[in-house]
Amino acid sequence: MHRNQDLYAFLMDNIPNLTEAWYASLSKERRNGIYSSHNPSVVEQLKHHNYEFHLHFCEIFVRSERDFKVNFQLWIRKMVQDPTYHNTPLHLIIQEFMKNRELYFSLLDTYTSQHQDVTATLEKIWFHIITRMFDDVICTIAEEAHEASQARLKAQRELINELSAPVISLKECDISLLPLIGTVDEERAQIILEATLEQCTMMKIKKLYIDLSGTIIVSGLVCHHLDKLIAALRIIGIETVLCGMRAEFAQDATQLGFGFEGVEIRSSLSQALSIHS
């Protein structure tokens, strides 16, 4: 009952005005994200996105709700995945969609004032469909934005994991260095264990220097994983040298029963390398 070709044509004719009115309403204060950009190409892109939004949204008055949502989903996904929006806080994006909704209400008032045959009931139906569809669009954007951010976070975590155990070859092809940097929790310790064994086997390493000077050990379980790594390396014939062990780590490891017996320990990497050079 809400579909109306004449209203659709009226809204389509006013899309350029909608876009310009919306952009003119943007706050000129400095804010994060795309809405604060003064770059002409970014501004043009922003207006184009808004124009495309209106092209899709107006179709609610000529399409079934099912077809409307299917077509709109594609546009929403494309917008959310656009890198220019990644640094724009979600609440700001939602605010701008709410402002666009108010513009539609204003246009609807204009249309009904020009068409005396529009009943109060029909006007209420149109008002309701605009409200409901904007709510649906906003919820869909929030959902898509969450999924996109989770995907980016997963990719970043995978990259961090790949860099968690960089076994670096030294002068001799069978001697390498494993510098551990940053916080090592249980999850990362397990990754280091698996990645180091794989890399050392592939590189045919005979001696591995493990430099602990740049890391923070956060639990006794990490000591356990380090002990497991040294034991596993020993089994496959790789000698390990621990370097740069902090005093607090040495104390905690000793209290937990990890003495690293049979493992060469040096105060620093430079000292270890000077002895073996």
Short mmCIF file of C-alpha atoms in Angstrom, two decimals:
data_model
loop_
_atom_site.label_atom_id
_atom_site.label_comp_id
_atom_site.label_asym_id
_atom_site.label_seq_id
_atom_site.Cartn_x
_atom_site.Cartn_y
_atom_site.Cartn_z
CA MET A 1 0.00 0.00 0.00
CA HIS A 2 2.99 2.30 0.57
CA ARG A 3 4.19 2.08 -3.06
CA ASN A 4 3.48 5.16 -5.15
CA GLN A 5 5.05 5.98 -8.51
CA ASP A 6 4.26 9.69 -8.27
CA LEU A 7 5.95 10.05 -4.86
CA TYR A 8 8.90 8.06 -6.17
CA ALA A 9 9.28 10.44 -9.13
CA PHE A 10 9.04 13.44 -6.80
CA LEU A 11 11.79 12.10 -4.53
CA MET A 12 14.02 11.16 -7.47
CA ASP A 13 13.74 14.70 -8.83
CA ASN A 14 14.87 16.05 -5.46
CA ILE A 15 17.87 13.74 -4.91
CA PRO A 16 20.45 16.37 -5.98
CA ASN A 17 18.88 18.81 -3.51
CA LEU A 18 18.90 16.16 -0.79
CA THR A 19 22.59 15.52 -1.25
CA GLU A 20 23.52 19.21 -1.25
CA ALA A 21 21.29 19.95 1.75
CA TRP A 22 22.83 17.09 3.68
CA TYR A 23 26.41 18.05 2.86
CA ALA A 24 25.72 21.68 3.79
CA SER A 25 24.51 20.47 7.21
CA LEU A 26 27.80 18.70 8.02
CA SER A 27 29.57 20.15 11.02
CA LYS A 28 32.62 22.19 10.08
CA GLU A 29 34.30 21.24 13.35
CA ARG A 30 37.26 18.90 13.19
CA ARG A 31 36.12 15.31 13.55
CA ASN A 32 37.64 11.98 12.78
CA GLY A 33 36.88 10.30 9.50
CA ILE A 34 35.58 11.12 6.07
CA TYR A 35 33.04 13.79 7.10
CA SER A 36 35.75 16.26 8.17
CA SER A 37 37.79 16.00 4.97
CA HIS A 38 38.38 19.08 2.84
CA ASN A 39 40.02 17.11 0.07
CA PRO A 40 38.00 17.86 -3.09
CA SER A 41 38.19 14.27 -4.34
CA VAL A 42 37.05 12.91 -0.96
CA VAL A 43 34.22 15.45 -0.79
CA GLU A 44 33.12 14.46 -4.29
CA GLN A 45 33.24 10.79 -3.34
CA LEU A 46 31.23 11.48 -0.19
CA LYS A 47 28.54 13.29 -2.17
CA HIS A 48 28.48 10.49 -4.72
CA HIS A 49 27.94 7.90 -1.96
CA ASN A 50 25.10 9.98 -0.57
CA TYR A 51 23.56 10.33 -4.02
CA GLU A 52 23.74 6.56 -4.53
CA PHE A 53 22.12 6.06 -1.14
CA HIS A 54 19.11 8.12 -2.17
CA LEU A 55 18.81 6.29 -5.48
CA HIS A 56 18.49 3.04 -3.57
CA PHE A 57 16.34 4.34 -0.74
CA CYS A 58 13.70 5.91 -2.99
CA GLU A 59 13.06 2.47 -4.47
CA ILE A 60 11.11 1.52 -1.35
CA PHE A 61 8.18 3.34 -3.00
CA VAL A 62 8.27 1.21 -6.17
CA ARG A 63 9.68 -2.16 -5.01
CA SER A 64 8.63 -4.83 -2.57
CA GLU A 65 10.42 -4.71 0.78
CA ARG A 66 12.21 -7.95 -0.03
CA ASP A 67 13.67 -6.67 -3.31
CA PHE A 68 14.45 -3.33 -1.73
CA LYS A 69 16.50 -4.94 1.06
CA VAL A 70 18.36 -7.29 -1.28
CA ASN A 71 19.44 -4.45 -3.57
CA PHE A 72 20.29 -2.14 -0.69
CA GLN A 73 22.42 -4.77 1.05
CA LEU A 74 24.92 -4.69 -1.80
CA TRP A 75 25.32 -0.90 -1.54
CA ILE A 76 25.67 -1.03 2.24
CA ARG A 77 28.38 -3.70 2.04
CA LYS A 78 30.27 -1.70 -0.57
CA MET A 79 30.12 1.45 1.56
CA VAL A 80 31.22 -0.29 4.76
CA GLN A 81 34.15 -1.95 2.99
CA ASP A 82 35.30 1.34 1.46
CA PRO A 83 38.66 2.21 3.15
CA THR A 84 37.70 5.90 3.36
CA TYR A 85 35.13 5.01 6.03
CA HIS A 86 37.42 2.82 8.16
CA ASN A 87 38.62 5.74 10.28
CA THR A 88 35.15 7.18 10.69
CA PRO A 89 33.55 6.31 14.06
CA LEU A 90 30.35 4.31 13.59
CA HIS A 91 28.28 6.67 15.74
CA LEU A 92 29.10 9.53 13.35
CA ILE A 93 27.97 7.46 10.36
CA ILE A 94 24.72 6.64 12.14
CA GLN A 95 24.18 10.31 13.01
CA GLU A 96 24.43 11.29 9.34
CA PHE A 97 21.88 8.66 8.31
CA MET A 98 19.51 9.98 10.96
CA LYS A 99 19.94 13.49 9.53
CA ASN A 100 19.09 12.14 6.07
CA ARG A 101 15.93 10.62 7.51
CA GLU A 102 14.84 14.06 8.73
CA LEU A 103 15.36 15.39 5.21
CA TYR A 104 12.97 12.73 3.89
CA PHE A 105 10.36 13.73 6.44
CA SER A 106 10.68 17.32 5.27
CA LEU A 107 10.30 16.28 1.62
CA LEU A 108 7.28 14.18 2.51
CA ASP A 109 5.65 17.22 4.13
CA THR A 110 6.32 19.20 0.98
CA TYR A 111 4.83 16.51 -1.23
CA THR A 112 1.65 16.07 0.83
CA SER A 113 1.10 19.83 1.00
CA GLN A 114 1.16 19.88 -2.82
CA HIS A 115 -1.19 16.91 -3.21
CA GLN A 116 -4.47 17.42 -1.44
CA ASP A 117 -5.67 13.94 -2.42
CA VAL A 118 -3.11 12.32 -0.06
CA THR A 119 -5.02 11.16 2.98
CA ALA A 120 -3.73 11.42 6.54
CA THR A 121 -3.69 7.61 6.69
CA LEU A 122 -1.51 7.32 3.60
CA GLU A 123 0.82 10.03 4.86
CA LYS A 124 1.15 8.11 8.14
CA ILE A 125 1.95 4.92 6.23
CA TRP A 126 4.70 6.68 4.26
CA PHE A 127 6.10 8.24 7.43
CA HIS A 128 6.14 4.82 9.06
CA ILE A 129 7.84 3.07 6.13
CA ILE A 130 10.56 5.74 5.97
CA THR A 131 11.19 5.41 9.71
CA ARG A 132 11.26 1.61 9.61
CA MET A 133 13.48 1.35 6.55
CA PHE A 134 15.99 3.85 7.91
CA ASP A 135 16.09 1.87 11.16
CA ASP A 136 16.67 -1.28 9.13
CA VAL A 137 19.41 0.35 7.07
CA ILE A 138 21.17 1.68 10.19
CA CYS A 139 21.06 -1.73 11.88
CA THR A 140 22.39 -3.38 8.73
CA ILE A 141 25.23 -0.87 8.50
CA ALA A 142 26.14 -1.50 12.14
CA GLU A 143 26.12 -5.25 11.56
CA GLU A 144 28.19 -5.03 8.36
CA ALA A 145 30.62 -2.61 10.01
CA HIS A 146 31.09 -5.01 12.92
CA GLU A 147 31.74 -7.95 10.60
CA ALA A 148 34.16 -5.90 8.50
CA SER A 149 36.08 -4.71 11.57
CA GLN A 150 36.27 -8.28 12.88
CA ALA A 151 37.65 -9.42 9.53
CA ARG A 152 40.28 -6.67 9.59
CA LEU A 153 41.15 -7.53 13.19
CA LYS A 154 41.54 -11.19 12.28
CA ALA A 155 43.83 -10.32 9.38
CA GLN A 156 45.92 -8.07 11.63
CA ARG A 157 46.14 -10.77 14.28
CA GLU A 158 47.24 -13.32 11.70
CA LEU A 159 49.94 -10.93 10.50
CA ILE A 160 51.10 -10.34 14.07
CA ASN A 161 51.19 -14.07 14.65
CA GLU A 162 53.31 -14.53 11.53
CA LEU A 163 55.76 -11.96 12.89
CA SER A 164 55.73 -13.35 16.44
CA ALA A 165 58.64 -15.73 15.86
CA PRO A 166 61.00 -14.31 13.24
CA VAL A 167 63.99 -16.63 13.09
CA ILE A 168 66.80 -14.53 11.60
CA SER A 169 69.89 -16.07 10.03
CA LEU A 170 73.24 -14.74 11.29
CA LYS A 171 76.60 -14.89 9.55
CA GLU A 172 76.82 -18.64 9.64
CA CYS A 173 74.00 -20.28 7.72
CA ASP A 174 73.27 -22.74 10.55
CA ILE A 175 73.18 -20.14 13.36
CA SER A 176 70.12 -17.95 13.88
CA LEU A 177 68.49 -15.47 16.23
CA LEU A 178 64.97 -15.43 17.66
CA PRO A 179 64.30 -11.93 19.09
CA LEU A 180 61.19 -11.89 21.28
CA ILE A 181 59.67 -8.41 21.52
CA GLY A 182 56.64 -7.15 23.40
CA THR A 183 54.24 -8.99 25.66
CA VAL A 184 54.26 -12.76 25.46
CA ASP A 185 51.05 -14.28 26.75
CA GLU A 186 50.06 -17.94 26.63
CA GLU A 187 48.50 -17.72 23.15
CA ARG A 188 51.51 -16.03 21.60
CA ALA A 189 53.90 -18.38 23.41
CA GLN A 190 52.19 -21.36 21.75
CA ILE A 191 52.48 -19.66 18.35
CA ILE A 192 56.18 -18.98 18.96
CA LEU A 193 56.74 -22.62 19.89
CA GLU A 194 55.14 -23.96 16.72
CA ALA A 195 56.56 -21.34 14.33
CA THR A 196 60.12 -21.56 15.69
CA LEU A 197 60.27 -25.34 15.39
CA GLU A 198 58.97 -25.15 11.83
CA GLN A 199 61.40 -22.43 10.76
CA CYS A 200 64.44 -23.97 12.44
CA THR A 201 63.75 -27.31 10.79
CA MET A 202 63.27 -25.72 7.40
CA MET A 203 66.44 -23.60 7.75
CA LYS A 204 68.50 -26.52 9.14
CA ILE A 205 69.60 -24.54 12.16
CA LYS A 206 72.18 -25.96 14.59
CA LYS A 207 72.29 -23.14 17.14
CA LEU A 208 69.55 -20.63 18.06
CA TYR A 209 70.02 -17.51 20.15
CA ILE A 210 66.81 -16.56 21.95
CA ASP A 211 66.93 -12.89 22.94
CA LEU A 212 64.52 -12.05 25.78
CA SER A 213 65.70 -8.48 26.40
CA GLY A 214 62.81 -6.85 24.56
CA THR A 215 59.94 -8.89 25.94
CA ILE A 216 57.67 -9.00 28.95
CA ILE A 217 56.74 -12.45 30.26
CA VAL A 218 53.28 -12.36 31.77
CA SER A 219 52.71 -15.78 33.31
CA GLY A 220 54.36 -18.97 34.53
CA LEU A 221 52.71 -20.78 31.64
CA VAL A 222 54.94 -18.80 29.30
CA CYS A 223 57.98 -20.13 31.15
CA HIS A 224 56.55 -23.57 30.56
CA HIS A 225 56.24 -22.93 26.81
CA LEU A 226 59.79 -21.57 26.66
CA ASP A 227 61.03 -24.67 28.46
CA LYS A 228 59.07 -26.83 26.01
CA LEU A 229 60.59 -24.96 23.07
CA ILE A 230 64.13 -25.49 24.34
CA ALA A 231 63.41 -29.19 24.98
CA ALA A 232 61.87 -29.63 21.53
CA LEU A 233 64.83 -27.89 19.87
CA ARG A 234 67.22 -30.12 21.80
CA ILE A 235 65.41 -33.23 20.56
CA ILE A 236 65.91 -32.21 16.93
CA GLY A 237 69.55 -31.39 17.55
CA ILE A 238 69.43 -27.62 17.94
CA GLU A 239 71.44 -25.95 20.69
CA THR A 240 69.86 -22.90 22.34
CA VAL A 241 71.40 -19.89 24.05
CA LEU A 242 69.19 -17.66 26.20
CA CYS A 243 70.18 -13.99 26.16
CA GLY A 244 68.98 -10.82 27.88
CA MET A 245 66.96 -12.51 30.62
CA ARG A 246 65.54 -9.91 32.99
CA ALA A 247 66.21 -10.29 36.71
CA GLU A 248 62.51 -10.46 37.57
CA PHE A 249 61.95 -13.16 34.97
CA ALA A 250 64.89 -15.18 36.28
CA GLN A 251 63.50 -14.92 39.80
CA ASP A 252 59.98 -15.93 38.77
CA ALA A 253 61.25 -18.81 36.62
CA THR A 254 63.36 -20.14 39.49
CA GLN A 255 60.44 -19.95 41.93
CA LEU A 256 58.30 -21.87 39.45
CA GLY A 257 60.95 -24.56 39.09
CA PHE A 258 62.31 -23.59 35.68
CA GLY A 259 66.08 -23.54 35.98
CA PHE A 260 66.75 -24.20 32.29
CA GLU A 261 69.39 -26.75 33.19
CA GLY A 262 71.85 -27.51 30.44
CA VAL A 263 71.04 -24.31 28.59
CA GLU A 264 73.70 -21.68 28.02
CA ILE A 265 72.56 -18.34 29.44
CA ARG A 266 74.16 -14.98 28.70
CA SER A 267 73.35 -11.54 30.09
CA SER A 268 73.02 -10.01 26.64
CA LEU A 269 72.97 -10.92 23.00
CA SER A 270 76.16 -8.98 22.34
CA GLN A 271 77.97 -10.95 25.04
CA ALA A 272 76.73 -14.25 23.62
CA LEU A 273 77.78 -13.35 20.10
CA SER A 274 81.20 -12.10 21.20
CA ILE A 275 81.90 -15.39 22.96
CA HIS A 276 80.88 -17.47 19.94
CA SER A 277 82.40 -15.28 17.25
#
